[in-house]
């Protein structure tokens, strides 16, 4: 096996796709908020406006629109999703900021084109604007920085809107999840990772090759940056042992089957890994969905009564099902991790690889883990996943 000439790890893997990254809706909203709040305190809009992303990158955004009155400031940027086929690419993301009395803190509102949460099971309370936790924190942090620089109090109302967002949202899962009136403001890193099946699978294979060439005996397939942080915290794995698996669990397992390592950890969000547990190897929302009926069967295997199983089967989201079970002492997260591990072993077809699975929530909290197991391991007391 020839040693690859380039460094490994997630950064090299992303670079190898050859695709241009873009910015999340959350990053765009943060840039617009920063510009608008700066204008309220100074009378001028910074253009371009520079923000700091969670991993330290400092992109600059040109303003597409601005408005300043005695009561509020509005700034807008056009979302650039790079080479990703994101339905929000080209959308105009606006932030309207008003100064609030000292002690009010930062308050978020949903403007036109941004949805409102109407059903439980999401990382936001019912009635809240669909602005996810990480974008909220990014906006809070930038408001605080601008306030410190220009002697503001940092108390502000931020209304995020997306032009034509309600129309765009019809082609997303938001209506089915009970997010009504528009889009969600998303993003955990601020960066949109470009999506291409062939390029991404090729980059996974290259990541395995690099890890093996470096003598790594333990690698981790991670669905995203949050799961990557989790496995680093658990196992102290170096960068070149981390595979950005994304939605392509099957690509990791099939390549590791042909090019084994001693140990493979699969780590990702509970909902995504519940799909692997049910036998899906492509975890993208457009090609596989969380099977709540399957989760109900797992819950029964873990001791749930028929009432709880029925609630799981009709839950709004996988997270809601997990919360229902946790409240009644049924370890659904562990059951999903165990079933996902056994599915992974089935795909490995006896390859000399030990597998364990870690399920996390959106905040990176571990909500389920399997034990490690190698070839020949089965768990007969769990419901049989779909082929």
Coordinates of C-alpha atoms in Angstrom, one line a residue:
X1 CA 0.0 0.0 0.0
X2 CA 1.6 3.3 -1.1
X3 CA 1.7 6.1 1.4
X4 CA -0.4 9.1 0.5
X5 CA 1.6 12.3 -0.1
X6 CA -0.8 14.7 1.6
X7 CA -1.7 15.1 5.3
X8 CA -4.9 13.4 6.5
X9 CA -7.7 14.4 8.8
X10 CA -11.0 16.2 8.3
X11 CA -9.5 19.4 6.8
X12 CA -7.5 17.5 4.2
X13 CA -10.5 15.4 3.5
X14 CA -12.8 18.4 2.9
X15 CA -10.1 20.0 0.7
X16 CA -9.9 16.8 -1.4
X17 CA -13.5 17.1 -2.6
X18 CA -12.4 20.1 -4.7
X19 CA -15.7 21.9 -3.9
X20 CA -16.1 25.4 -2.7
X21 CA -17.5 25.9 0.8
X22 CA -20.2 28.4 1.6
X23 CA -21.8 30.1 4.7
X24 CA -24.7 28.9 6.8
X25 CA -27.8 30.9 7.3
X26 CA -26.7 31.4 10.9
X27 CA -23.4 32.9 9.8
X28 CA -25.3 35.3 7.4
X29 CA -27.7 36.3 10.2
X30 CA -24.7 36.9 12.5
X31 CA -23.1 39.2 9.9
X32 CA -26.3 41.1 9.3
X33 CA -26.8 41.5 13.1
X34 CA -23.3 42.7 13.6
X35 CA -23.6 45.3 10.9
X36 CA -27.0 46.5 12.1
X37 CA -26.1 46.8 15.8
X38 CA -22.9 48.6 14.9
X39 CA -24.9 51.1 12.9
X40 CA -27.2 51.7 15.8
X41 CA -24.3 52.5 18.1
X42 CA -22.1 54.4 15.6
X43 CA -24.4 55.7 12.8
X44 CA -22.4 53.7 10.2
X45 CA -22.7 50.3 8.7
X46 CA -19.4 48.3 8.4
X47 CA -19.3 47.1 4.8
X48 CA -18.0 44.5 4.4
X49 CA -18.7 43.2 7.9
X50 CA -16.3 40.6 9.4
X51 CA -17.4 38.0 11.9
X52 CA -15.6 35.3 13.8
X53 CA -17.0 31.7 13.4
X54 CA -16.9 29.1 16.1
X55 CA -13.6 27.6 14.9
X56 CA -11.9 30.9 14.5
X57 CA -12.4 31.7 10.8
X58 CA -13.1 35.4 10.1
X59 CA -15.1 35.7 6.8
X60 CA -16.2 39.1 5.5
X61 CA -19.7 39.7 4.1
X62 CA -20.8 42.5 1.8
X63 CA -24.1 44.1 2.7
X64 CA -26.9 43.8 0.1
X65 CA -29.2 46.2 1.9
X66 CA -29.2 48.5 4.9
X67 CA -31.6 50.9 6.7
X68 CA -31.0 53.1 9.7
X69 CA -33.7 54.9 11.6
X70 CA -34.0 56.4 15.1
X71 CA -35.7 53.2 16.3
X72 CA -33.9 50.3 14.5
X73 CA -31.2 49.3 12.0
X74 CA -31.6 46.7 9.3
X75 CA -28.8 45.0 7.4
X76 CA -29.0 42.1 4.9
X77 CA -26.5 39.8 3.2
X78 CA -27.0 37.3 0.3
X79 CA -26.4 33.7 1.4
X80 CA -23.6 32.0 -0.6
X81 CA -23.8 28.2 -0.1
X82 CA -20.7 27.6 -2.2
X83 CA -21.0 24.5 -4.4
X84 CA -23.6 22.9 -2.1
X85 CA -27.1 22.5 -3.7
X86 CA -28.6 24.3 -0.7
X87 CA -32.2 25.5 -1.3
X88 CA -31.3 28.8 0.5
X89 CA -28.4 29.6 -1.8
X90 CA -28.9 33.2 -3.0
X91 CA -31.5 34.0 -0.3
X92 CA -31.5 37.5 1.2
X93 CA -31.0 37.1 5.0
X94 CA -32.0 40.2 7.0
X95 CA -31.4 41.2 10.6
X96 CA -33.4 44.1 12.2
X97 CA -32.0 45.2 15.5
X98 CA -33.6 47.4 18.1
X99 CA -31.9 48.6 21.4
X100 CA -33.6 47.3 24.5
X101 CA -33.5 48.7 28.1
X102 CA -30.5 47.7 30.1
X103 CA -30.9 44.2 31.6
X104 CA -33.1 42.9 28.9
X105 CA -30.5 40.8 27.3
X106 CA -30.7 39.6 23.7
X107 CA -34.2 38.7 22.5
X108 CA -34.8 36.8 19.2
X109 CA -37.9 37.3 16.9
X110 CA -38.9 35.5 13.8
X111 CA -39.5 37.9 10.9
X112 CA -41.0 37.1 7.5
X113 CA -39.6 33.9 6.1
X114 CA -38.3 32.5 9.4
X115 CA -40.4 29.8 10.9
X116 CA -41.8 29.3 14.4
X117 CA -41.6 26.0 16.4
X118 CA -45.1 24.6 16.9
X119 CA -44.4 21.0 18.0
X120 CA -42.0 19.5 20.6
X121 CA -39.0 17.4 19.8
X122 CA -36.7 20.1 18.5
X123 CA -33.8 21.8 20.4
X124 CA -36.1 24.9 20.8
X125 CA -39.2 25.4 22.9
X126 CA -42.6 25.5 21.2
X127 CA -43.4 29.1 20.3
X128 CA -39.8 30.1 19.8
X129 CA -38.4 31.4 16.4
X130 CA -36.6 28.7 14.5
X131 CA -33.2 30.1 15.1
X132 CA -31.0 27.3 16.4
X133 CA -28.9 27.4 19.5
X134 CA -25.5 27.9 17.9
X135 CA -26.6 30.8 15.6
X136 CA -28.2 32.4 18.6
X137 CA -25.0 32.1 20.6
X138 CA -23.0 33.5 17.6
X139 CA -25.3 36.5 17.5
X140 CA -25.1 37.1 21.2
X141 CA -21.3 36.9 21.2
X142 CA -21.1 39.5 18.4
X143 CA -23.6 41.8 20.0
X144 CA -21.5 41.7 23.1
X145 CA -18.3 42.4 21.2
X146 CA -19.8 45.4 19.4
X147 CA -21.2 46.7 22.7
X148 CA -17.8 46.5 24.3
X149 CA -16.2 48.3 21.5
X150 CA -18.7 51.1 21.2
X151 CA -19.9 51.4 24.8
X152 CA -23.3 49.8 24.3
X153 CA -25.2 47.7 26.9
X154 CA -25.5 44.6 24.7
X155 CA -29.3 44.6 25.2
X156 CA -31.0 44.1 21.9
X157 CA -34.0 42.6 20.0
X158 CA -32.9 40.8 16.9
X159 CA -35.5 39.9 14.2
X160 CA -34.2 37.6 11.6
X161 CA -36.0 37.3 8.3
X162 CA -35.4 35.7 4.9
X163 CA -36.9 37.0 1.7
X164 CA -39.3 34.4 0.2
X165 CA -38.4 32.1 3.1
X166 CA -41.9 30.8 3.5
X167 CA -42.0 29.7 -0.1
X168 CA -38.5 28.2 0.1
X169 CA -39.4 26.3 3.2
X170 CA -42.0 24.3 1.4
X171 CA -39.2 22.3 -0.2
X172 CA -37.7 21.4 3.2
X173 CA -38.8 19.2 6.1
X174 CA -39.8 22.2 8.2
X175 CA -43.6 21.9 7.7
X176 CA -43.6 18.2 8.6
X177 CA -41.5 19.0 11.7
X178 CA -44.0 21.6 12.8
X179 CA -41.8 24.6 11.9
X180 CA -44.3 26.9 10.3
X181 CA -44.0 30.2 8.5
X182 CA -40.6 29.8 7.0
X183 CA -37.1 28.5 7.2
X184 CA -34.8 27.6 10.1
X185 CA -31.7 29.6 10.9
X186 CA -29.1 26.8 11.1
X187 CA -25.4 26.0 11.4
X188 CA -23.0 24.7 13.9
X189 CA -19.7 25.9 12.4
X190 CA -20.9 28.7 10.2
X191 CA -19.6 26.9 7.1
X192 CA -21.6 25.0 4.5
X193 CA -19.8 21.8 3.6
X194 CA -20.3 21.2 -0.1
X195 CA -22.1 18.0 -1.0
X196 CA -21.2 15.7 -3.8
X197 CA -21.7 11.9 -3.5
X198 CA -18.8 10.8 -5.6
X199 CA -16.3 13.4 -4.3
X200 CA -17.4 12.8 -0.7
X201 CA -17.1 9.0 -0.9
X202 CA -13.7 9.4 -2.6
X203 CA -12.5 11.7 0.2
X204 CA -13.7 9.0 2.8
X205 CA -11.6 6.4 1.1
X206 CA -8.6 8.7 1.0
X207 CA -9.0 9.4 4.7
X208 CA -8.9 5.7 5.5
X209 CA -5.8 5.3 3.3
X210 CA -4.0 8.2 5.1
X211 CA -4.9 6.8 8.6
X212 CA -3.6 3.4 7.7
X213 CA -0.5 4.8 6.2
X214 CA 0.1 6.7 9.4
X215 CA -0.2 3.5 11.4
X216 CA -3.5 4.4 13.0
X217 CA -5.3 1.4 14.5
X218 CA -8.3 3.2 15.7
X219 CA -10.3 5.5 13.4
X220 CA -13.7 7.3 13.8
X221 CA -16.4 7.9 11.3
X222 CA -18.2 11.1 12.3
X223 CA -21.3 12.7 10.9
X224 CA -20.1 16.2 11.6
X225 CA -18.0 18.5 13.6
X226 CA -19.9 18.0 16.9
X227 CA -19.5 14.2 16.8
X228 CA -15.8 14.7 15.9
X229 CA -15.3 16.7 19.1
X230 CA -17.0 14.0 21.0
X231 CA -14.7 11.2 19.9
X232 CA -11.6 13.3 20.4
X233 CA -12.8 13.9 23.9
X234 CA -13.5 10.2 24.5
X235 CA -10.5 8.7 22.8
X236 CA -8.0 11.4 22.2
X237 CA -7.8 10.5 18.5
X238 CA -5.4 12.5 16.3
X239 CA -6.7 14.5 13.3
X240 CA -5.6 11.9 10.8
X241 CA -7.7 9.2 12.5
X242 CA -10.9 11.2 12.0
X243 CA -13.1 10.5 9.0
X244 CA -15.7 13.0 8.0
X245 CA -18.3 10.4 7.2
X246 CA -21.2 12.8 6.7
X247 CA -24.3 10.8 5.6
X248 CA -22.2 8.1 4.0
X249 CA -22.0 5.4 6.6
X250 CA -22.0 2.7 4.0
X251 CA -19.0 4.2 2.2
X252 CA -17.0 4.0 5.4
X253 CA -18.0 0.5 6.3
X254 CA -17.5 -0.9 2.9
X255 CA -14.1 0.6 2.4
X256 CA -12.9 -0.4 5.9
X257 CA -14.2 -3.9 5.1
X258 CA -11.7 -4.1 2.2
X259 CA -9.0 -2.1 4.1
X260 CA -9.3 -3.0 7.7
X261 CA -8.2 -1.2 10.8
X262 CA -8.3 -2.7 14.3
X263 CA -11.1 -0.5 15.6
X264 CA -13.8 1.7 14.2
X265 CA -15.9 4.1 16.2
X266 CA -19.0 5.5 14.5
X267 CA -20.3 8.7 16.1
X268 CA -23.2 10.9 15.2
X269 CA -26.5 12.4 16.0
X270 CA -29.1 10.0 17.5
X271 CA -31.6 10.5 14.6
X272 CA -29.0 9.8 11.9
X273 CA -27.7 6.7 13.7
X274 CA -31.2 5.4 14.3
X275 CA -31.3 5.2 10.5
X276 CA -28.2 3.1 10.4
X277 CA -29.7 0.9 13.2
X278 CA -32.7 0.3 10.9
X279 CA -30.4 -0.8 8.1
X280 CA -30.0 2.4 6.1
X281 CA -26.4 3.1 4.8
X282 CA -27.1 6.5 3.4
X283 CA -28.3 8.8 6.2
X284 CA -29.2 11.9 4.2
X285 CA -32.7 13.2 5.0
X286 CA -33.7 13.1 1.3
X287 CA -33.0 9.4 1.0
X288 CA -33.8 7.9 4.4
X289 CA -36.1 8.9 7.3
X290 CA -36.2 8.2 10.9
X291 CA -38.5 5.1 11.3
X292 CA -40.4 5.8 14.5
X293 CA -42.1 2.4 14.3
X294 CA -38.7 0.8 14.4
X295 CA -37.8 3.0 17.4
X296 CA -41.0 1.8 19.1
X297 CA -39.9 -1.8 18.6
X298 CA -36.5 -1.1 20.1
X299 CA -38.2 0.7 23.0
X300 CA -40.3 -2.4 23.6
X301 CA -37.2 -4.6 23.6
X302 CA -35.8 -2.2 26.2
X303 CA -38.8 -2.6 28.5
X304 CA -41.3 0.0 27.3
X305 CA -44.9 -0.7 27.8
X306 CA -47.4 -0.4 25.0
X307 CA -48.5 3.1 26.0
X308 CA -44.9 4.4 25.7
X309 CA -44.2 2.4 22.5
X310 CA -47.3 4.0 20.9
X311 CA -46.0 7.5 21.9
X312 CA -42.6 6.8 20.4
X313 CA -44.2 5.5 17.2
X314 CA -46.1 8.8 16.8
X315 CA -43.4 11.2 18.1
X316 CA -42.6 14.3 16.1
X317 CA -38.9 13.6 15.8
X318 CA -36.3 11.1 16.8
X319 CA -35.2 13.5 19.6
X320 CA -38.8 13.6 20.9
X321 CA -38.8 9.7 21.0
X322 CA -35.5 9.7 22.9
X323 CA -36.8 12.2 25.4
X324 CA -40.0 10.2 26.0
X325 CA -38.0 7.1 26.7
X326 CA -35.5 8.8 28.9
X327 CA -38.3 10.2 31.1
X328 CA -39.4 6.7 31.8
X329 CA -36.1 5.0 32.2
X330 CA -35.9 3.2 28.8
X331 CA -32.4 3.5 27.4
X332 CA -33.4 4.1 23.7
X333 CA -30.1 5.8 23.0
X334 CA -28.1 2.7 24.0
X335 CA -30.5 0.4 22.2
X336 CA -30.0 2.4 19.0
X337 CA -26.3 2.4 19.4
X338 CA -26.3 -1.3 19.9
X339 CA -28.5 -2.0 16.8
X340 CA -26.3 0.4 14.7
X341 CA -23.2 -1.4 15.9
X342 CA -24.7 -4.7 14.8
X343 CA -25.7 -3.3 11.4
X344 CA -22.1 -2.1 11.0
X345 CA -20.7 -5.5 11.8
X346 CA -23.1 -7.1 9.3
X347 CA -21.8 -4.8 6.5
X348 CA -18.2 -5.5 7.6
X349 CA -18.9 -9.2 6.8
X350 CA -16.4 -10.7 9.2
X351 CA -13.6 -8.2 8.5
X352 CA -11.2 -8.1 11.5
X353 CA -12.5 -4.8 12.8
X354 CA -13.9 -4.1 16.3
X355 CA -16.8 -1.6 16.2
X356 CA -18.5 0.7 18.8
X357 CA -21.1 3.4 18.3
X358 CA -21.7 6.7 20.1
X359 CA -25.0 8.6 19.7
X360 CA -25.1 12.3 20.7
X361 CA -27.6 15.1 20.7
X362 CA -27.3 18.5 19.0
X363 CA -25.3 19.9 21.9
X364 CA -22.8 17.0 21.7
X365 CA -24.1 15.3 24.9
X366 CA -23.7 11.5 24.7
X367 CA -27.2 10.0 24.7
X368 CA -26.3 6.4 23.8
X369 CA -23.3 4.1 23.5
X370 CA -22.7 0.5 22.6
X371 CA -20.0 -1.8 23.8
X372 CA -17.2 -2.7 21.4
X373 CA -17.6 -5.9 19.5
X374 CA -15.9 -7.7 16.6
X375 CA -16.8 -10.3 14.0
X376 CA -19.5 -12.8 14.8
X377 CA -21.2 -10.6 17.4
X378 CA -25.0 -10.5 17.4
X379 CA -27.6 -9.1 19.7
X380 CA -30.6 -11.5 19.2
X381 CA -32.9 -9.8 21.7
X382 CA -33.2 -6.6 19.6
X383 CA -35.8 -6.2 16.9
X384 CA -34.5 -7.2 13.5
X385 CA -33.7 -4.1 11.5
X386 CA -35.0 -3.8 8.0
X387 CA -32.7 -5.0 5.2

